[in-house]
DNA sequence: TGTACATCAGTGAACGCGCGTTCACTGATGTAC
DNA sequence: TGTACATCAGTGAACGCGCGTTCACTGATGTAC
C-alpha cells in the first residue's frame, strides 16, 4: 500500500516540484527575453533579470548555470519564435504558388524582425562578444532553411532563362562549393535553382538587416507603408528571378 | 624685430605642438583600431587603449572627449578604410565594363570585410548598444553608395527584360518609396535600374554578413577558395540580372 | 640672453557603478519509516 | 498520523574585476618682456 502511495505520490510530487521548477525557468527566460526586447542585449545581465523578477541574483543560478547558458536559451528561443511565426504564416496561406509562398515567408520574416529588432539582432547581427554558440542552437536555426528547401522541392518547373552560362568545366567546382546545402536539397532540384535560392535567401536578410540597422536611412523613404510595399516588390523581383512559379 | 621673431616662432611652435598633439591623437585612434581588429568591439575601452599605449587612462581625455567620441572616430575610420580600399581597387581596374566594375567593387568589399571582420561588424553589424551615431559618420558612409551611383550613371543601356511588370498605377508610389536614392541618381537612369541596383547592393552585404557571422556554416563549403569562387559567381549573376553591360 | 609667467601633457588616486559567480546560511517542502 | 531526515529554493554578503570619468597635482615646454 505504502509502495502504491509512494508510486503515486512520488512521481506527482516530483512532477509538481519539477513543474514549479520548469515554470520558474520559463519565467526567467521570458523575463530575459523582455529585457532583451526592450533594452537590447547590452542591458541583458544575470543581475538585471534577477532584479526584474525580485529575486536575489544568486537565485538565478539554481535554474541557469551561467550567463552564457542564458544567452543560449535566448538564442534558441529567438530562432524558435521566428520559426513559429514564419511557419504559421506559411501554413495559414494554404495552397498557393511557390512564388506566393516565398513572398509570404519573406514578409513574415521581416514582420517578426521589425517587431522584435533586438531579438533579430541577437541571432542575425554581429555575434555577441566573448560568446560562442553551442551546438544546441544549430537545430532551431535550421527551421527556416528547411522551410525554404521544402519550397524548392515543390518547384518542379525548369528555370526560365539560365542566366549567364556557367562554364562547363567549373560546374563541378560550384557544386562542391554549394556542398552541404546541395546535399540537403533533393536531387530533382537543379544546381542553378539552389544557387539562386541561396542568393534570394541572403538578399532577404540583407534587406532586413539594412533596414533594421539604419543603412537605409537617407536612401529609401522613411514611411513604413512605402517601405513595406517596396519590400514586397523586391520579394516579387527576387522570386521571379529565381524562377519560382506564380500561378 | 621681436615681433618678427614672435610671428615666425609662434606659429611654428604652435604648429609643432599641434603636430605632436595630432600625432598622438592619431596614435590613439590607430591603437584603438588595432584592439578593435584583434579583440572586437567588446574589448574596446578607454582604459584598454591607454594601457596599450602605456599611458594613464585619464591622459586619453586630453585627446578624446569621451568613449562615444572614440567609437565615432573608429566608425569614421572604418568607413574611410573600406572606402579607400574599394575605390583604389576600382581605380586600379582601369577602363572596364560596368559589370566588371560592379564585380570589382563587390570583391574588394568582401576582401576588406574578411580581412577585418571586427571593423566590418562595427559598421555593418548590430548597432553598438547605448551608442547613437552622430552626423559626422554620415558622409564617410556614403562613399561606397556614391561609387555605385556613378556606376549606374555610366550604365546607359536599356534593361534586357523588365522582370515582372510593375502595375502602372503603382509606379509613382514606388518612385516615392525609392525617394532619397532616386533623387541622388541621374534622371537618365530608369527607376527599374535603381531598384535592381539597390537590391544587388543589399544582396552584397547580405552575403558578406552571412559569411562573417557564421550563417553559412553547414550551408556552403568551408573552403576559402571555393567560397571566393562562389561569391564571384554570385556577383556575376547579380550584375547580369541588374542588366549591367559586360562588354 | 635671462627671467617671470602661462599653457599644456600626463599622472595617479579616487568615485561610483555594475557585472558574473561563489558560498555558507535559513526555511520550507517532500520522503521514509 | 507522527517524527526524523534529506532535499531543495532562495538569501545576502562577499570577492574580484573592469569600466568611464573627474580632479588636484607635477613637470615640462613655450611666451612675453
XYZ file of C-alpha atoms (C1' of nucleotides) in Angstrom:
560
model
C 0.000 0.000 0.000
C 2.735 2.414 1.009
C 4.507 1.387 -2.141
C 1.458 2.269 -4.147
C 1.218 5.573 -2.342
C 4.860 6.206 -2.913
C 4.489 5.306 -6.521
C 1.506 7.558 -6.864
C 2.780 10.382 -4.696
C 6.446 10.403 -5.528
C 6.046 10.940 -9.242
C 3.317 13.521 -8.783
C 5.237 15.318 -6.049
C 8.382 15.147 -8.076
C 6.328 16.131 -11.050
C 4.955 19.058 -9.129
C 8.322 20.209 -7.958
C 9.710 19.727 -11.421
C 6.731 21.596 -12.739
C 7.341 24.567 -10.467
C 10.984 24.425 -11.395
C 10.207 24.396 -15.080
C 7.719 27.209 -14.651
C 10.274 29.425 -12.966
C 12.921 28.539 -15.515
C 10.430 29.602 -18.163
C 9.725 32.748 -16.210
C 13.415 33.572 -16.204
C 13.705 33.075 -19.937
C 10.567 35.126 -20.542
C 11.835 37.946 -18.372
C 15.241 37.851 -20.008
C 13.502 37.989 -23.359
C 11.543 41.034 -22.308
C 14.688 42.805 -21.230
C 16.300 41.839 -24.494
C 13.326 43.051 -26.493
C 13.073 46.332 -24.635
C 16.647 47.337 -23.925
C 18.781 45.191 -26.172
C 21.474 42.650 -25.498
C 23.654 45.275 -23.850
C 21.330 45.587 -20.873
C 20.971 41.867 -20.512
C 22.657 40.520 -17.407
C 22.002 37.844 -14.829
C 21.624 40.521 -12.188
C 19.165 42.560 -14.241
C 16.967 39.530 -14.797
C 17.041 38.691 -11.094
C 16.215 42.286 -10.217
C 13.291 42.298 -12.600
C 11.983 39.096 -11.002
C 12.513 40.407 -7.483
C 14.967 37.636 -6.668
C 18.500 37.627 -5.401
C 20.913 37.434 -8.315
C 22.361 34.240 -6.919
C 18.970 32.537 -7.123
C 19.153 32.519 -10.912
C 21.978 30.033 -10.665
C 19.545 27.419 -9.328
C 17.966 27.438 -12.766
C 20.552 28.551 -15.255
C 24.194 27.536 -14.851
C 25.747 30.689 -16.304
C 25.249 33.837 -18.308
C 26.315 32.113 -21.489
C 23.743 29.392 -20.929
C 21.091 32.080 -20.539
C 22.125 33.675 -23.809
C 21.996 30.272 -25.442
C 18.433 29.818 -24.218
C 17.521 33.208 -25.635
C 19.069 32.400 -28.976
C 17.198 29.109 -29.191
C 14.057 30.943 -28.120
C 14.549 33.586 -30.784
C 15.081 31.067 -33.567
C 12.004 29.192 -32.429
C 9.904 32.318 -32.139
C 10.873 33.335 -35.654
C 10.365 29.775 -36.859
C 6.916 29.578 -35.278
C 5.868 32.890 -36.730
C 7.037 32.153 -40.246
C 5.788 28.584 -40.281
C 2.344 29.566 -39.079
C 2.126 32.361 -41.653
C 3.134 29.839 -44.270
C 0.542 27.340 -43.088
C -2.208 29.966 -42.924
C -1.542 30.850 -46.542
C -2.897 27.443 -47.538
C -2.467 26.117 -51.068
C -0.589 28.686 -53.110
C 2.018 29.033 -55.790
C 5.641 28.608 -54.810
C 6.197 32.274 -55.576
C 3.446 33.366 -53.216
C 4.829 31.082 -50.544
C 8.257 32.637 -50.956
C 6.823 36.090 -50.553
C 4.856 35.038 -47.505
C 7.971 33.668 -45.879
C 9.854 36.854 -46.644
C 7.101 39.091 -45.335
C 6.702 37.076 -42.151
C 10.432 37.139 -41.503
C 10.547 40.888 -41.964
C 7.474 41.454 -39.807
C 8.974 39.431 -36.987
C 12.276 41.272 -37.260
C 10.671 44.735 -37.252
C 8.549 43.706 -34.299
C 11.490 42.452 -32.250
C 14.597 44.123 -33.584
C 16.759 43.202 -30.603
C 15.961 39.542 -30.906
C 16.680 39.703 -34.609
C 19.996 41.396 -33.863
C 20.809 38.668 -31.362
C 20.674 35.951 -33.992
C 21.431 37.782 -37.237
C 23.569 40.705 -36.078
C 27.191 40.642 -35.081
C 27.998 37.747 -32.751
C 27.852 38.508 -29.015
C 31.413 39.298 -27.906
C 33.011 36.541 -25.869
C 30.203 34.145 -26.600
C 30.473 31.013 -28.729
C 27.182 29.449 -29.760
C 26.983 25.798 -28.734
C 25.547 23.015 -30.874
C 22.123 23.292 -29.244
C 21.462 26.392 -31.323
C 22.085 24.680 -34.659
C 18.836 22.769 -34.958
C 16.416 25.668 -34.285
C 18.473 27.806 -36.677
C 17.695 25.396 -39.495
C 13.930 25.727 -39.286
C 13.654 28.486 -41.855
C 16.188 26.973 -44.239
C 14.277 23.701 -44.064
C 11.094 25.523 -44.955
C 12.805 27.026 -47.977
C 14.196 23.675 -49.018
C 10.717 22.180 -48.951
C 9.629 25.024 -51.157
C 12.398 24.315 -53.642
C 11.446 20.669 -53.741
C 7.906 21.700 -54.709
C 9.185 23.866 -57.505
C 9.339 21.353 -60.313
C 9.430 23.685 -63.260
C 12.516 24.351 -65.337
C 14.276 27.670 -64.941
C 13.070 30.367 -67.353
C 16.471 31.510 -68.601
C 19.670 30.173 -67.140
C 21.361 33.497 -66.552
C 24.905 33.680 -67.752
C 26.043 30.212 -68.679
C 28.311 28.605 -66.120
C 31.428 27.336 -67.895
C 31.078 23.592 -68.107
C 34.397 22.676 -66.534
C 33.638 24.790 -63.474
C 30.205 23.413 -62.762
C 31.606 20.626 -60.626
C 33.537 23.124 -58.515
C 30.414 25.155 -57.876
C 28.576 22.014 -56.959
C 31.344 21.410 -54.472
C 31.140 24.972 -53.202
C 27.426 24.555 -52.551
C 28.368 21.366 -50.703
C 26.239 20.892 -47.589
C 23.283 22.849 -48.955
C 23.310 20.897 -52.208
C 23.201 17.680 -50.183
C 20.160 18.862 -48.235
C 18.130 19.688 -51.321
C 16.527 16.861 -53.309
C 18.476 15.901 -56.413
C 15.468 16.836 -58.560
C 16.263 20.488 -57.884
C 18.909 21.735 -60.336
C 22.098 23.399 -59.056
C 21.160 26.684 -60.625
C 17.937 26.797 -58.659
C 19.787 26.000 -55.443
C 22.231 28.800 -56.134
C 19.519 31.311 -56.872
C 17.506 30.369 -53.826
C 20.605 30.785 -51.676
C 21.111 34.224 -53.151
C 17.497 35.161 -52.626
C 17.823 33.934 -49.080
C 20.825 36.131 -48.331
C 19.145 39.015 -50.121
C 16.203 38.720 -47.771
C 18.358 39.015 -44.681
C 20.438 41.716 -46.317
C 17.365 43.906 -46.786
C 16.087 43.292 -43.281
C 19.470 43.928 -41.669
C 19.981 47.112 -43.680
C 16.555 48.373 -42.697
C 16.939 47.450 -39.028
C 20.478 48.666 -38.627
C 19.792 52.036 -40.200
C 21.580 51.666 -43.505
C 18.527 52.645 -45.499
C 18.200 55.996 -43.776
C 18.535 58.728 -46.370
C 18.414 56.011 -49.012
C 14.788 54.997 -49.272
C 11.680 56.591 -47.825
C 11.144 56.527 -44.061
C 7.442 55.844 -44.446
C 6.665 52.371 -43.045
C 3.917 51.738 -45.548
C 6.087 52.657 -48.522
C 8.873 50.524 -47.142
C 6.554 47.568 -46.837
C 5.394 47.975 -50.410
C 8.931 48.324 -51.669
C 9.888 45.185 -49.775
C 7.020 43.294 -51.389
C 8.160 44.490 -54.766
C 11.663 43.269 -54.033
C 10.331 39.892 -52.966
C 8.458 39.612 -56.254
C 11.509 40.580 -58.259
C 13.659 38.024 -56.462
C 11.198 35.176 -56.694
C 10.649 35.914 -60.391
C 14.393 35.876 -60.960
C 14.828 32.618 -59.059
C 12.221 31.227 -61.393
C 9.567 30.361 -58.830
C 6.173 29.786 -60.388
C 3.432 32.339 -59.818
C 0.306 30.530 -60.993
C 62.395 92.538 -34.563
C 60.931 90.686 -31.602
C 57.624 90.955 -33.322
C 59.061 89.246 -36.362
C 60.545 86.568 -34.166
C 57.267 86.086 -32.426
C 55.484 85.898 -35.714
C 57.939 83.371 -37.013
C 58.295 81.355 -33.850
C 54.785 81.387 -32.510
C 53.079 79.760 -35.459
C 55.842 77.174 -35.881
C 55.908 76.417 -32.172
C 52.150 76.231 -32.096
C 52.292 74.202 -35.246
C 54.793 71.873 -33.630
C 52.731 71.438 -30.531
C 49.629 70.946 -32.592
C 51.554 68.478 -34.706
C 52.578 66.427 -31.693
C 49.035 66.621 -30.472
C 47.647 65.443 -33.771
C 50.226 62.668 -33.938
C 49.223 61.326 -30.547
C 45.546 61.617 -31.353
C 46.271 59.556 -34.446
C 48.226 57.095 -32.349
C 45.244 56.680 -30.058
C 42.924 56.005 -32.959
C 45.408 53.582 -34.510
C 45.814 51.703 -31.246
C 42.073 51.606 -30.680
C 41.703 50.270 -34.191
C 44.210 47.515 -33.507
C 42.360 46.494 -30.377
C 39.140 46.534 -32.323
C 40.637 44.472 -35.141
C 42.192 41.933 -32.800
C 39.705 41.549 -29.981
C 36.489 43.051 -31.228
C 34.354 45.924 -30.032
C 33.699 44.176 -26.734
C 37.294 44.584 -25.597
C 37.429 48.181 -26.680
C 37.601 50.594 -23.772
C 39.288 53.856 -22.979
C 41.319 52.109 -20.294
C 42.418 49.312 -22.603
C 43.652 51.789 -25.185
C 45.546 53.745 -22.521
C 47.060 50.529 -21.190
C 48.197 49.511 -24.623
C 49.829 52.919 -25.100
C 51.452 52.826 -21.662
C 49.591 55.918 -20.542
C 47.348 56.686 -17.630
C 43.740 56.181 -18.628
C 42.993 59.773 -17.725
C 45.520 61.001 -20.294
C 43.295 59.850 -23.132
C 40.833 62.545 -22.168
C 43.325 65.208 -23.248
C 42.777 63.987 -26.801
C 39.369 62.392 -26.986
C 36.451 63.807 -25.006
C 34.678 60.514 -24.314
C 34.311 56.863 -25.161
C 31.499 57.595 -27.576
C 33.684 60.096 -29.400
C 36.357 57.420 -29.709
C 33.861 54.989 -31.186
C 32.737 57.675 -33.593
C 36.328 58.140 -34.735
C 36.648 54.407 -35.268
C 33.447 54.260 -37.266
C 34.567 57.120 -39.492
C 37.950 55.420 -39.796
C 36.340 52.121 -40.767
C 34.136 53.676 -43.437
C 37.129 55.505 -44.833
C 39.343 52.436 -44.780
C 36.712 50.465 -46.638
C 36.128 53.394 -48.982
C 39.856 53.733 -49.708
C 40.250 50.048 -50.351
C 37.278 49.745 -52.667
C 37.957 52.982 -54.500
C 41.575 52.101 -55.151
C 40.619 48.631 -56.379
C 38.108 50.279 -58.646
C 40.675 52.752 -59.938
C 43.315 50.070 -60.478
C 40.878 48.164 -62.635
C 41.102 50.941 -65.206
C 38.692 51.132 -68.142
C 36.279 48.223 -67.907
C 32.675 47.310 -68.433
C 30.160 48.363 -65.850
C 29.631 44.707 -64.987
C 33.329 44.156 -64.292
C 33.406 47.285 -62.197
C 30.473 46.031 -60.165
C 32.227 42.744 -59.543
C 35.421 44.522 -58.584
C 33.585 46.636 -56.047
C 31.919 43.558 -54.616
C 35.149 41.598 -54.384
C 37.014 44.462 -52.781
C 34.269 44.970 -50.218
C 34.289 41.287 -49.331
C 38.079 41.151 -49.154
C 38.181 44.105 -46.783
C 35.449 42.583 -44.619
C 37.127 39.171 -44.376
C 40.408 40.857 -43.569
C 38.950 42.985 -40.786
C 35.790 41.294 -39.587
C 35.540 43.310 -36.389
C 35.696 46.607 -38.225
C 33.079 45.347 -40.644
C 30.900 44.301 -37.721
C 31.313 47.753 -36.201
C 29.729 49.469 -39.182
C 27.502 46.786 -40.708
C 26.644 44.597 -37.726
C 24.168 45.339 -34.974
C 24.499 48.881 -33.647
C 26.727 49.333 -30.584
C 24.438 49.289 -27.523
C 23.941 52.680 -25.947
C 25.652 54.451 -28.810
C 23.958 56.748 -31.291
C 25.978 57.584 -34.386
C 26.340 61.346 -34.859
C 26.122 63.157 -38.177
C 29.869 63.051 -38.686
C 29.578 59.409 -39.688
C 27.074 60.038 -42.465
C 29.417 61.425 -45.084
C 32.082 58.667 -44.986
C 29.291 56.096 -45.033
C 28.137 57.397 -48.392
C 31.443 56.790 -50.196
C 30.517 53.340 -51.467
C 26.963 54.279 -52.401
C 28.335 57.225 -54.344
C 30.674 54.917 -56.203
C 27.753 52.701 -57.141
C 25.703 55.667 -58.254
C 28.494 56.755 -60.566
C 28.467 53.275 -61.976
C 24.741 53.427 -62.616
C 25.121 56.732 -64.365
C 27.642 55.111 -66.708
C 25.261 52.336 -67.495
C 23.401 53.789 -70.420
C 21.924 50.688 -71.913
C 18.292 49.701 -71.639
C 17.387 46.854 -69.329
C 17.313 43.439 -71.023
C 13.949 42.275 -69.743
C 11.937 44.283 -67.261
C 11.141 41.473 -64.854
C 7.542 41.294 -63.802
C 5.736 44.370 -64.945
C 5.086 46.923 -62.262
C 1.397 47.884 -62.312
C 1.212 51.312 -63.860
C -0.763 52.992 -61.109
C 1.762 51.901 -58.508
C 4.847 53.124 -60.302
C 4.553 56.553 -58.748
C 4.357 55.049 -55.274
C 7.499 53.037 -55.845
C 9.234 56.102 -57.129
C 8.233 57.739 -53.878
C 9.463 54.757 -51.873
C 12.851 54.992 -53.528
C 12.770 58.665 -52.589
C 16.189 59.910 -51.492
C 18.091 57.350 -53.533
C 16.098 58.157 -56.654
C 16.988 61.817 -56.170
C 20.717 61.034 -55.941
C 20.785 59.080 -59.174
C 20.755 60.951 -62.503
C 17.354 61.059 -64.138
C 18.788 59.203 -67.130
C 18.838 56.063 -65.017
C 15.422 54.370 -65.081
C 13.636 53.519 -61.826
C 13.881 49.830 -62.516
C 17.652 50.029 -62.707
C 17.789 51.988 -59.463
C 15.643 49.353 -57.779
C 17.744 46.477 -59.039
C 20.989 48.142 -58.079
C 19.633 48.726 -54.586
C 18.720 45.066 -54.358
C 22.124 43.983 -55.624
C 23.671 46.311 -53.093
C 21.791 44.776 -50.168
C 22.484 41.312 -51.560
C 26.201 42.053 -51.430
C 26.120 42.961 -47.766
C 23.769 40.106 -47.043
C 26.282 37.592 -48.391
C 29.193 39.143 -46.562
C 27.316 39.382 -43.268
C 26.105 35.810 -43.536
C 29.611 34.605 -44.236
C 31.214 36.647 -41.468
C 28.589 35.988 -38.853
C 28.639 32.242 -39.369
C 25.303 31.726 -41.085
C 26.849 29.867 -43.989
C 28.385 27.221 -41.766
C 26.961 23.837 -42.744
C 25.361 25.566 -45.693
C 28.135 26.092 -48.205
C 31.664 24.725 -48.259
C 34.174 25.928 -45.658
C 36.968 26.102 -48.191
C 38.029 29.755 -48.655
C 38.912 29.281 -52.300
C 35.568 27.681 -53.115
C 33.790 30.399 -51.188
C 35.597 33.059 -53.156
C 34.655 31.439 -56.445
C 31.056 31.060 -55.373
C 30.993 34.705 -54.380
C 32.316 35.691 -57.789
C 29.635 33.621 -59.422
C 27.006 35.332 -57.318
C 28.365 38.738 -58.281
C 28.107 37.775 -61.948
C 24.564 36.527 -61.542
C 23.514 39.706 -59.785
C 25.140 42.090 -62.209
C 23.662 40.181 -65.148
C 20.241 40.402 -63.560
C 20.585 44.100 -62.884
C 21.355 44.447 -66.556
C 24.882 45.818 -66.273
C 26.796 45.539 -69.513
C 29.646 43.046 -69.762
C 31.426 44.104 -72.938
C 70.378 86.275 -23.170
C 67.635 85.887 -18.850
C 63.647 85.760 -16.094
C 58.598 85.559 -14.674
C 54.636 83.686 -16.174
C 51.143 80.917 -18.792
C 49.967 76.879 -21.130
C 49.657 72.305 -21.638
C 50.585 66.941 -21.257
C 50.445 63.497 -18.348
C 49.874 61.295 -13.557
C 47.743 58.591 -10.045
C 44.317 58.293 -6.811
C 39.630 58.158 -6.269
C 34.391 57.794 -7.093
C 30.613 55.139 -8.063
C 28.958 51.753 -10.834
C 27.512 47.095 -12.490
C 28.961 42.801 -13.562
C 29.413 37.143 -13.014
C 29.954 33.995 -9.709
C 30.652 31.636 -5.060
C 29.350 30.255 -0.556
C 27.619 29.404 3.940
C 23.142 30.029 5.612
C 17.933 29.567 6.588
C 13.477 27.711 5.903
C 10.220 25.284 3.575
C 8.797 21.183 1.336
C 8.934 16.407 0.416
C 10.388 11.328 1.897
C 10.754 7.134 4.655
C 9.579 4.591 8.318
C -0.922 10.004 11.882
C 3.727 11.462 13.652
C 8.519 12.016 13.580
C 13.482 12.151 11.873
C 15.784 13.108 7.960
C 17.002 14.629 3.161
C 16.301 17.638 -0.496
C 15.811 21.804 -2.460
C 14.762 27.094 -3.293
C 16.162 31.252 -2.168
C 19.057 34.733 0.582
C 22.518 38.157 1.325
C 27.116 39.112 1.853
C 31.276 38.946 -0.352
C 35.138 38.549 -3.958
C 37.484 40.414 -7.628
C 37.008 42.595 -11.735
C 36.866 46.351 -15.251
C 34.651 50.225 -16.602
C 34.049 55.778 -17.687
C 35.131 59.829 -15.803
C 36.867 63.568 -12.534
C 40.265 66.153 -10.162
C 44.102 68.185 -7.885
C 48.787 67.653 -8.816
C 53.622 67.888 -11.060
C 56.769 68.984 -14.590
C 57.979 70.289 -18.957
C 57.563 73.373 -22.708
C 56.503 77.644 -24.832
C 55.653 83.026 -24.413
C 56.472 87.889 -23.328
C 59.211 91.322 -21.909
